[in-house]
């Protein structure tokens, strides 16, 4: 069993930055990442990373602005969000999954992750 604890959300103005952190307890699954949800919209995969560091993926909407990283010694994953825009406003969730049945070393944005955190709110004002 894995428990995920997010931190780092908040409110910023357009162009600002935030850094989200996610700590996994229990063990560190192969794939960890961030999803976001806005009322009335489907959940969107934002960024994911494989524990080996060999694979990272980003949603097109955040490429060049967001960076996912990890500290395996701490079982933590981070999302550095720069140049935030109002459309980035959402509840951000940390997710983790072993991706059994998927090609080794690969993490997918479009996938049903087994573990999900409670979420942290990010609000970007214009």
PDB file of N, CA, C and O in Angstrom, residues 35-72:
ATOM      1  N   UNK A  35      -1.384  14.990 -11.807  1.00  0.00           N
ATOM      2  CA  UNK A  35      -2.574  15.181 -12.604  1.00  0.00           C
ATOM      3  C   UNK A  35      -3.286  16.410 -12.053  1.00  0.00           C
ATOM      4  O   UNK A  35      -3.048  16.828 -10.926  1.00  0.00           O
ATOM      5  N   UNK A  36      -4.179  16.970 -12.838  1.00  0.00           N
ATOM      6  CA  UNK A  36      -4.949  18.099 -12.341  1.00  0.00           C
ATOM      7  C   UNK A  36      -6.389  17.997 -12.812  1.00  0.00           C
ATOM      8  O   UNK A  36      -6.688  17.390 -13.842  1.00  0.00           O
ATOM      9  N   UNK A  37      -7.251  18.606 -12.030  1.00  0.00           N
ATOM     10  CA  UNK A  37      -8.676  18.579 -12.358  1.00  0.00           C
ATOM     11  C   UNK A  37      -9.273  19.942 -12.075  1.00  0.00           C
ATOM     12  O   UNK A  37      -9.052  20.538 -11.026  1.00  0.00           O
ATOM     13  N   UNK A  38     -10.045  20.400 -13.048  1.00  0.00           N
ATOM     14  CA  UNK A  38     -10.802  21.639 -12.933  1.00  0.00           C
ATOM     15  C   UNK A  38     -12.272  21.275 -12.993  1.00  0.00           C
ATOM     16  O   UNK A  38     -12.643  20.402 -13.777  1.00  0.00           O
ATOM     17  N   UNK A  39     -13.116  21.919 -12.182  1.00  0.00           N
ATOM     18  CA  UNK A  39     -14.553  21.594 -12.222  1.00  0.00           C
ATOM     19  C   UNK A  39     -15.103  21.635 -13.644  1.00  0.00           C
ATOM     20  O   UNK A  39     -14.857  22.598 -14.384  1.00  0.00           O
ATOM     21  N   UNK A  40     -15.810  20.583 -14.022  1.00  0.00           N
ATOM     22  CA  UNK A  40     -16.415  20.535 -15.340  1.00  0.00           C
ATOM     23  C   UNK A  40     -15.512  19.985 -16.425  1.00  0.00           C
ATOM     24  O   UNK A  40     -15.940  19.839 -17.575  1.00  0.00           O
ATOM     25  N   UNK A  41     -14.266  19.676 -16.071  1.00  0.00           N
ATOM     26  CA  UNK A  41     -13.324  19.139 -17.052  1.00  0.00           C
ATOM     27  C   UNK A  41     -12.801  17.777 -16.600  1.00  0.00           C
ATOM     28  O   UNK A  41     -12.784  17.464 -15.419  1.00  0.00           O
ATOM     29  N   UNK A  42     -12.370  16.997 -17.568  1.00  0.00           N
ATOM     30  CA  UNK A  42     -11.795  15.697 -17.251  1.00  0.00           C
ATOM     31  C   UNK A  42     -10.427  15.879 -16.606  1.00  0.00           C
ATOM     32  O   UNK A  42      -9.751  16.889 -16.820  1.00  0.00           O
ATOM     33  N   UNK A  43     -10.030  14.876 -15.820  1.00  0.00           N
ATOM     34  CA  UNK A  43      -8.705  14.924 -15.222  1.00  0.00           C
ATOM     35  C   UNK A  43      -7.640  14.918 -16.314  1.00  0.00           C
ATOM     36  O   UNK A  43      -7.746  14.189 -17.298  1.00  0.00           O
ATOM     37  N   UNK A  44      -6.617  15.729 -16.141  1.00  0.00           N
ATOM     38  CA  UNK A  44      -5.562  15.870 -17.142  1.00  0.00           C
ATOM     39  C   UNK A  44      -4.227  15.431 -16.554  1.00  0.00           C
ATOM     40  O   UNK A  44      -3.835  15.896 -15.477  1.00  0.00           O
ATOM     41  N   UNK A  45      -3.538  14.564 -17.262  1.00  0.00           N
ATOM     42  CA  UNK A  45      -2.189  14.213 -16.875  1.00  0.00           C
ATOM     43  C   UNK A  45      -1.262  15.384 -17.168  1.00  0.00           C
ATOM     44  O   UNK A  45      -1.258  15.883 -18.279  1.00  0.00           O
ATOM     45  N   UNK A  46      -0.496  15.800 -16.171  1.00  0.00           N
ATOM     46  CA  UNK A  46       0.367  16.961 -16.320  1.00  0.00           C
ATOM     47  C   UNK A  46       1.809  16.533 -16.600  1.00  0.00           C
ATOM     48  O   UNK A  46       2.424  16.989 -17.560  1.00  0.00           O
ATOM     49  N   UNK A  47       2.354  15.684 -15.747  1.00  0.00           N
ATOM     50  CA  UNK A  47       3.740  15.232 -15.908  1.00  0.00           C
ATOM     51  C   UNK A  47       3.943  13.955 -15.115  1.00  0.00           C
ATOM     52  O   UNK A  47       3.372  13.801 -14.032  1.00  0.00           O
ATOM     53  N   UNK A  48       4.733  13.043 -15.662  1.00  0.00           N
ATOM     54  CA  UNK A  48       5.039  11.797 -14.971  1.00  0.00           C
ATOM     55  C   UNK A  48       6.517  11.495 -15.142  1.00  0.00           C
ATOM     56  O   UNK A  48       7.158  11.949 -16.100  1.00  0.00           O
ATOM     57  N   UNK A  49       7.057  10.689 -14.214  1.00  0.00           N
ATOM     58  CA  UNK A  49       8.474  10.339 -14.255  1.00  0.00           C
ATOM     59  C   UNK A  49       8.659   8.911 -13.763  1.00  0.00           C
ATOM     60  O   UNK A  49       7.991   8.463 -12.824  1.00  0.00           O
ATOM     61  N   UNK A  50       9.563   8.182 -14.416  1.00  0.00           N
ATOM     62  CA  UNK A  50       9.893   6.837 -13.986  1.00  0.00           C
ATOM     63  C   UNK A  50      10.967   6.908 -12.903  1.00  0.00           C
ATOM     64  O   UNK A  50      11.852   7.764 -12.956  1.00  0.00           O
ATOM     65  N   UNK A  51      10.925   5.984 -11.949  1.00  0.00           N
ATOM     66  CA  UNK A  51      11.857   6.027 -10.832  1.00  0.00           C
ATOM     67  C   UNK A  51      13.297   5.924 -11.286  1.00  0.00           C
ATOM     68  O   UNK A  51      14.197   6.440 -10.620  1.00  0.00           O
ATOM     69  N   UNK A  52      13.529   5.307 -12.441  1.00  0.00           N
ATOM     70  CA  UNK A  52      14.885   5.217 -12.970  1.00  0.00           C
ATOM     71  C   UNK A  52      15.334   6.489 -13.650  1.00  0.00           C
ATOM     72  O   UNK A  52      16.510   6.608 -14.034  1.00  0.00           O
ATOM     73  N   UNK A  53      14.413   7.423 -13.821  1.00  0.00           N
ATOM     74  CA  UNK A  53      14.753   8.688 -14.458  1.00  0.00           C
ATOM     75  C   UNK A  53      14.844   8.608 -15.968  1.00  0.00           C
ATOM     76  O   UNK A  53      15.167   9.600 -16.625  1.00  0.00           O
ATOM     77  N   UNK A  54      14.562   7.423 -16.521  1.00  0.00           N
ATOM     78  CA  UNK A  54      14.732   7.234 -17.961  1.00  0.00           C
ATOM     79  C   UNK A  54      13.589   7.797 -18.783  1.00  0.00           C
ATOM     80  O   UNK A  54      13.711   7.949 -20.001  1.00  0.00           O
ATOM     81  N   UNK A  55      12.487   8.079 -18.158  1.00  0.00           N
ATOM     82  CA  UNK A  55      11.314   8.510 -18.906  1.00  0.00           C
ATOM     83  C   UNK A  55      10.561   9.594 -18.151  1.00  0.00           C
ATOM     84  O   UNK A  55      10.207   9.417 -16.982  1.00  0.00           O
ATOM     85  N   UNK A  56      10.334  10.703 -18.813  1.00  0.00           N
ATOM     86  CA  UNK A  56       9.445  11.743 -18.307  1.00  0.00           C
ATOM     87  C   UNK A  56       8.501  12.132 -19.432  1.00  0.00           C
ATOM     88  O   UNK A  56       8.866  12.072 -20.617  1.00  0.00           O
ATOM     89  N   UNK A  57       7.300  12.499 -19.076  1.00  0.00           N
ATOM     90  CA  UNK A  57       6.319  12.949 -20.061  1.00  0.00           C
ATOM     91  C   UNK A  57       5.591  14.161 -19.514  1.00  0.00           C
ATOM     92  O   UNK A  57       5.340  14.254 -18.317  1.00  0.00           O
ATOM     93  N   UNK A  58       5.236  15.046 -20.434  1.00  0.00           N
ATOM     94  CA  UNK A  58       4.525  16.260 -20.073  1.00  0.00           C
ATOM     95  C   UNK A  58       3.328  16.448 -20.991  1.00  0.00           C
ATOM     96  O   UNK A  58       3.376  16.117 -22.185  1.00  0.00           O
ATOM     97  N   UNK A  59       2.290  17.027 -20.442  1.00  0.00           N
ATOM     98  CA  UNK A  59       1.177  17.465 -21.277  1.00  0.00           C
ATOM     99  C   UNK A  59       1.667  18.603 -22.173  1.00  0.00           C
ATOM    100  O   UNK A  59       2.502  19.416 -21.754  1.00  0.00           O
ATOM    101  N   UNK A  60       1.144  18.661 -23.372  1.00  0.00           N
ATOM    102  CA  UNK A  60       1.557  19.719 -24.302  1.00  0.00           C
ATOM    103  C   UNK A  60       1.341  21.106 -23.694  1.00  0.00           C
ATOM    104  O   UNK A  60       2.118  22.036 -23.949  1.00  0.00           O
ATOM    105  N   UNK A  61       0.311  21.240 -22.891  1.00  0.00           N
ATOM    106  CA  UNK A  61      -0.050  22.541 -22.336  1.00  0.00           C
ATOM    107  C   UNK A  61       0.970  23.070 -21.322  1.00  0.00           C
ATOM    108  O   UNK A  61       0.961  24.268 -21.002  1.00  0.00           O
ATOM    109  N   UNK A  62       1.858  22.201 -20.813  1.00  0.00           N
ATOM    110  CA  UNK A  62       2.804  22.655 -19.793  1.00  0.00           C
ATOM    111  C   UNK A  62       4.257  22.525 -20.239  1.00  0.00           C
ATOM    112  O   UNK A  62       5.164  22.932 -19.500  1.00  0.00           O
ATOM    113  N   UNK A  63       4.490  21.947 -21.409  1.00  0.00           N
ATOM    114  CA  UNK A  63       5.869  21.777 -21.879  1.00  0.00           C
ATOM    115  C   UNK A  63       6.588  23.120 -21.947  1.00  0.00           C
ATOM    116  O   UNK A  63       6.048  24.100 -22.432  1.00  0.00           O
ATOM    117  N   UNK A  64       7.815  23.122 -21.441  1.00  0.00           N
ATOM    118  CA  UNK A  64       8.606  24.341 -21.435  1.00  0.00           C
ATOM    119  C   UNK A  64       8.355  25.231 -20.227  1.00  0.00           C
ATOM    120  O   UNK A  64       9.094  26.190 -19.996  1.00  0.00           O
ATOM    121  N   UNK A  65       7.318  24.927 -19.445  1.00  0.00           N
ATOM    122  CA  UNK A  65       6.999  25.727 -18.277  1.00  0.00           C
ATOM    123  C   UNK A  65       7.100  24.918 -16.985  1.00  0.00           C
ATOM    124  O   UNK A  65       7.467  25.462 -15.934  1.00  0.00           O
ATOM    125  N   UNK A  66       6.756  23.647 -17.037  1.00  0.00           N
ATOM    126  CA  UNK A  66       6.773  22.782 -15.863  1.00  0.00           C
ATOM    127  C   UNK A  66       7.925  21.779 -15.985  1.00  0.00           C
ATOM    128  O   UNK A  66       8.245  21.320 -17.077  1.00  0.00           O
ATOM    129  N   UNK A  67       8.513  21.439 -14.825  1.00  0.00           N
ATOM    130  CA  UNK A  67       9.577  20.454 -14.792  1.00  0.00           C
ATOM    131  C   UNK A  67       9.326  19.481 -13.646  1.00  0.00           C
ATOM    132  O   UNK A  67       9.156  19.904 -12.504  1.00  0.00           O
ATOM    133  N   UNK A  68       9.314  18.188 -13.970  1.00  0.00           N
ATOM    134  CA  UNK A  68       9.154  17.168 -12.945  1.00  0.00           C
ATOM    135  C   UNK A  68      10.532  16.608 -12.586  1.00  0.00           C
ATOM    136  O   UNK A  68      11.392  16.443 -13.459  1.00  0.00           O
ATOM    137  N   UNK A  69      10.729  16.350 -11.298  1.00  0.00           N
ATOM    138  CA  UNK A  69      12.001  15.796 -10.839  1.00  0.00           C
ATOM    139  C   UNK A  69      11.728  14.902  -9.641  1.00  0.00           C
ATOM    140  O   UNK A  69      10.590  14.824  -9.161  1.00  0.00           O
ATOM    141  N   UNK A  70      12.763  14.221  -9.180  1.00  0.00           N
ATOM    142  CA  UNK A  70      12.553  13.293  -8.073  1.00  0.00           C
ATOM    143  C   UNK A  70      13.796  13.166  -7.212  1.00  0.00           C
ATOM    144  O   UNK A  70      14.903  13.480  -7.650  1.00  0.00           O
ATOM    145  N   UNK A  71      13.576  12.719  -5.993  1.00  0.00           N
ATOM    146  CA  UNK A  71      14.656  12.352  -5.076  1.00  0.00           C
ATOM    147  C   UNK A  71      14.309  10.967  -4.557  1.00  0.00           C
ATOM    148  O   UNK A  71      13.494  10.827  -3.637  1.00  0.00           O
ATOM    149  N   UNK A  72      14.872   9.949  -5.172  1.00  0.00           N
ATOM    150  CA  UNK A  72      14.505   8.579  -4.823  1.00  0.00           C
ATOM    151  C   UNK A  72      14.903   8.217  -3.401  1.00  0.00           C
ATOM    152  O   UNK A  72      14.280   7.358  -2.780  1.00  0.00           O
TER     153      UNK A  72
END
